[in-house]
Every structure is written in structure tokens, then in C-alpha cells.
Amino acid sequence: MSKPLAPSVKWVQAAAAWLPFADAASADLPLSRLLRLALFQVSVGMATVLLNGTLNRVLIVELGTPAWVIALLIAVPLLVAPFRALIGHKSDTHRSVLGWRRVPYIWFGTMAQFGGLAIMPFALLLLAKPETFTLGLISAAAAFLLTGGGIHTTQTAGLALATDLAPEDKRPRAVALLYVMLLVGMMLSAFVIGGLLVDFSETRLVQVIQGAAVLTLWLNVVALWKQEARNKELTAPDRETPAFKDLWRAFVRDGRNARLLTAIGIGAAGFAMQDVLLEPYGGEILGLSVGATTALTGAWAAGALLGFVVSGRWLSRGDDPLRVAGAGLVTGVAAFLLILFAAPFASVAMLYGGAFAIGLGLGLFSVGTLIEAMSIAKSETAGLALGAWGAVQASCAGLAVALGGAIRDIAAWASGGTEAARATGYTAVYSIEILLLLIGLVAIGPLVGRNRNAGKNAPAPFELREFPT
């Protein structure tokens, strides 16, 4: 009689059978160890759902906080993202007598993430009361900044650690698997948090956020435990390292990058302006509960995961990465049209379909532009090309989130204080997003098929060597 398999073995076998890119495992980095490392991505996904989904709906609808305030708070961690390239460079060249390069940055990011989530619920409760609004705003800004800075630091160093651990031929798929786990973590967190907040109360909100803080600490410690081997030669205090500014200047001299980065910024802004408004839109206009609107983030993450898989298939068969990105922009236009018509038709199905399509379009656009950034970069500046991709995308997304809340409030105020006026505020934002995506198509169009001569005739295979979030 055969011996029954242990539960952990069964989970690993199930992951190997169903997870995309599970073949990233190797003898040096088995799937069980790779999935354990991926737990830091699950904690990042959980924090992202809280910041970009649940909290903005609760504060706007249940606690009556102005949307522009929440938009600015959510934009704070996004604006930290441009420093990801510098964080990665610092972890590459970290000097330490202990011999660790990545561990200090992952641990610092974990503690910042934990601290931000721990103080966040009390800051938000202060923000909801007029007599403590100023103190609450300062405290909430600090909490969002800590959490966002922790997310970006942990994720940047964690992806770099995965790159260090994986063999060269498995590296692209290992990093891609970590990105898949980020989306899985977002979907699971959206549904769990939504279920816990079905019967909303301020006490329950505090419990959920602080529970997420403790779970973040636990997940990241388990993910990091005995992953990075100590190497004192790589971290010797007297070793010479290249200056970040010199590497950056070498990258930005390439003039072709300007139009691509412009298209990336416009597209990112077009997709992100609704981040602070989608759940409040469902709650305020369609009357959905906190749990039901949190599930919108899960639908978005499912769409993004599908976009990731579909773009991989298209690129592996030789499609132009910028055509894939253009398909993402077109999908985004259709998604926002669905959301616009969800209100007059009072259709929850259209709202969920639009949220799913936003994720799908963003997944196609992000992967397509990232692969293009990789293809135009020289080998010694490939990391900086990806850093520029992430920096432009995050900066424009952060600015768009802040503007989205302000535009919604101004448009609603100009139209009067009725429910129809509130719907007008959301309509104005979604219409602007459609316009931005169309402008993004105009910007990206002339680049399609260009600069693919000589060694660039064959499109690059789908390999995400340094995939940022």
C-alpha cells in the first residue's frame, strides 16, 4: 500500500499542475522553496487591496471623508515607486560585514509595511471626525507613506533575491511566477477582507487592518527564512561599485525612449485615475455593500492575471509587444464604457465586467510596454530600463489617482448636491480616462514595428527577467 502524501506535498503538486510558470522550479530552487519565497508577494497584494480598494470605499461612503483627501492619501505610496530603481541599485551594491545584500532591504520594507498598517486604522478614525481632522490627516499620510514605502522596498529587493537564487535559464519564469502570486494574493485578500467586512463597524475595521499587519510580518519572515546565503565578497565594504547617476545617464541618452515613456505615462494615468473611485462608485451609485465592492478588486486582479497569461501567449508566438500594449488600451476603452453604462442600466454585472476588463487591459498594456522597454535596452542598462518603466508608470498613476478624486468632487459640486450630480462626478472621471487611453493609442502607434532591424527582426520571447509590480 502506498504511503499517503503529506498536505504540503499535495499543495506543491497542485501548484505545479495549475499555476502558470510553475516550471520555473529547478534543482537549486525547488518549487516548494520558490512558493515560500513568493509569500512576500501575497503580503504585498493584501496591502494593495487594503490601500487601493477597501479603505477608500469605507472612508468615502461609510465615514463620509471627501474623495480628494482619500485620493491624495492613496497617491502618497504610489509616488514612492520612482525610487524603486535606486532601491534595487542600492541592494545590488550593498556593503555589509554580515554578507547579506537583499535581507536588510526586505526586512526594512517589512517593518515599514507592518508599522504603517498597525497605526493606520486609528489615523483613519481620527480623519473621520471634524474636530480631529488635521491630526488624522497627518497620521494617515504617515501611515500610507510607511506602508507604500515598505511595499516598494520589500518587493524590489524580493524580486532581486529571486533573480539571485534562480538559475539563469529559469530566472525569467521564476520572476514571472512571483508576479502571478502577487495577483493570486490580491484576489484572495479581496474576497477574504470583503467577507470580514460584510457587517461593517469601526471596531471590525480596526481588527481587519491590524490583523493584516500581523499577517504581513508572519508571511514575510516565513518567505525570507534561510533564503539568501551570506557572501562577504559581494558585500565587502572596500569593493568598487558603479555610480547610479552614471548608469542612469547612459540610459537616458537614447532619444527613442522619450516617446515610449510618454505613451507609458499616458496609458498608466488612463488606467489608474479610477483606482480611488471604482469601489465608492459601486457603493454610492449602485448601492453595493462593502464586501461586494471589495470583490471588484478581486475581479480586477483576475482580469490582470488573464492579461498576463494572454500577453505571454501572444508574445511567444511572435507578436509585436507594442501591438499587445495597444490591445490593452483598446480593452481599457471598452472597460470604461461598460462602467459608464452600469449606472443608467443599474447593472451590477456590467460593473463587475468593467472591473475585470480594466485588469485585463492593464495586464496587456503593462507586459507589452515592459517587454518593449527590455528590447530597446542595452545589456548594461536593462535594469535601468525596467526601472524607468516602473518609475514613469507609478508617477503618472499616482498623479492620476490624486486628480481623479479632485475631478470627481469638483464635477459633483458644479452639478449640484443630488444623487444624479454625484453620478456626474464619476462620469467625468471615466470619460477623461477614455480620452487618455485614446491619446495613448495615438502616442504608441508610430512606434509599432519600428527599430526591429538586424538582430531585432524576431520578437523577443516572453521572458520577464526583472518584472516589477
Coordinates of C-alpha atoms in Angstrom, one line a residue, residues 247-266 322 369-390 392-393 443-444 447 450-451 456:
L247 CA 24.3 54.3 -15.3
W248 CA 21.2 56.4 -15.5
R249 CA 22.8 59.0 -17.8
A250 CA 23.9 56.2 -20.2
F251 CA 20.3 55.0 -20.4
V252 CA 18.5 58.4 -21.0
R253 CA 20.9 59.4 -23.9
D254 CA 18.8 57.1 -26.1
G255 CA 16.3 59.5 -27.7
R256 CA 13.9 56.8 -28.8
N257 CA 12.9 56.2 -25.2
A258 CA 11.1 59.5 -24.9
R259 CA 8.1 58.7 -27.0
L260 CA 7.8 55.2 -25.4
L261 CA 7.9 56.6 -21.9
T262 CA 5.4 59.2 -22.8
A263 CA 3.0 56.5 -24.1
I264 CA 3.6 54.5 -21.0
G265 CA 2.8 57.5 -18.7
I266 CA -0.4 58.4 -20.6
L322 CA 3.5 47.3 -28.7
T369 CA 5.4 48.1 -22.8
L370 CA 7.7 46.3 -20.3
I371 CA 8.9 43.8 -23.0
E372 CA 9.5 46.7 -25.4
A373 CA 11.5 48.5 -22.7
M374 CA 13.6 45.4 -22.3
S375 CA 14.1 45.1 -26.1
I376 CA 15.5 48.6 -26.6
A377 CA 17.8 48.5 -23.6
K378 CA 21.5 47.6 -23.8
S379 CA 22.6 44.8 -21.6
E380 CA 24.4 47.0 -19.1
T381 CA 21.3 49.3 -18.7
A382 CA 18.5 46.7 -18.8
G383 CA 17.8 47.1 -15.2
L384 CA 17.5 50.9 -15.5
A385 CA 15.2 50.5 -18.5
L386 CA 12.8 48.4 -16.3
G387 CA 13.3 51.0 -13.5
A388 CA 12.3 53.8 -15.9
W389 CA 9.3 51.8 -17.0
G390 CA 8.2 51.4 -13.4
V392 CA 7.1 56.6 -15.2
Q393 CA 4.1 54.2 -14.7
A443 CA 1.3 58.1 -29.0
I444 CA 2.2 54.4 -29.2
L447 CA 6.4 53.0 -32.5
R450 CA 9.9 50.4 -35.6
N451 CA 13.5 49.7 -34.7
K456 CA 15.7 42.7 -33.7

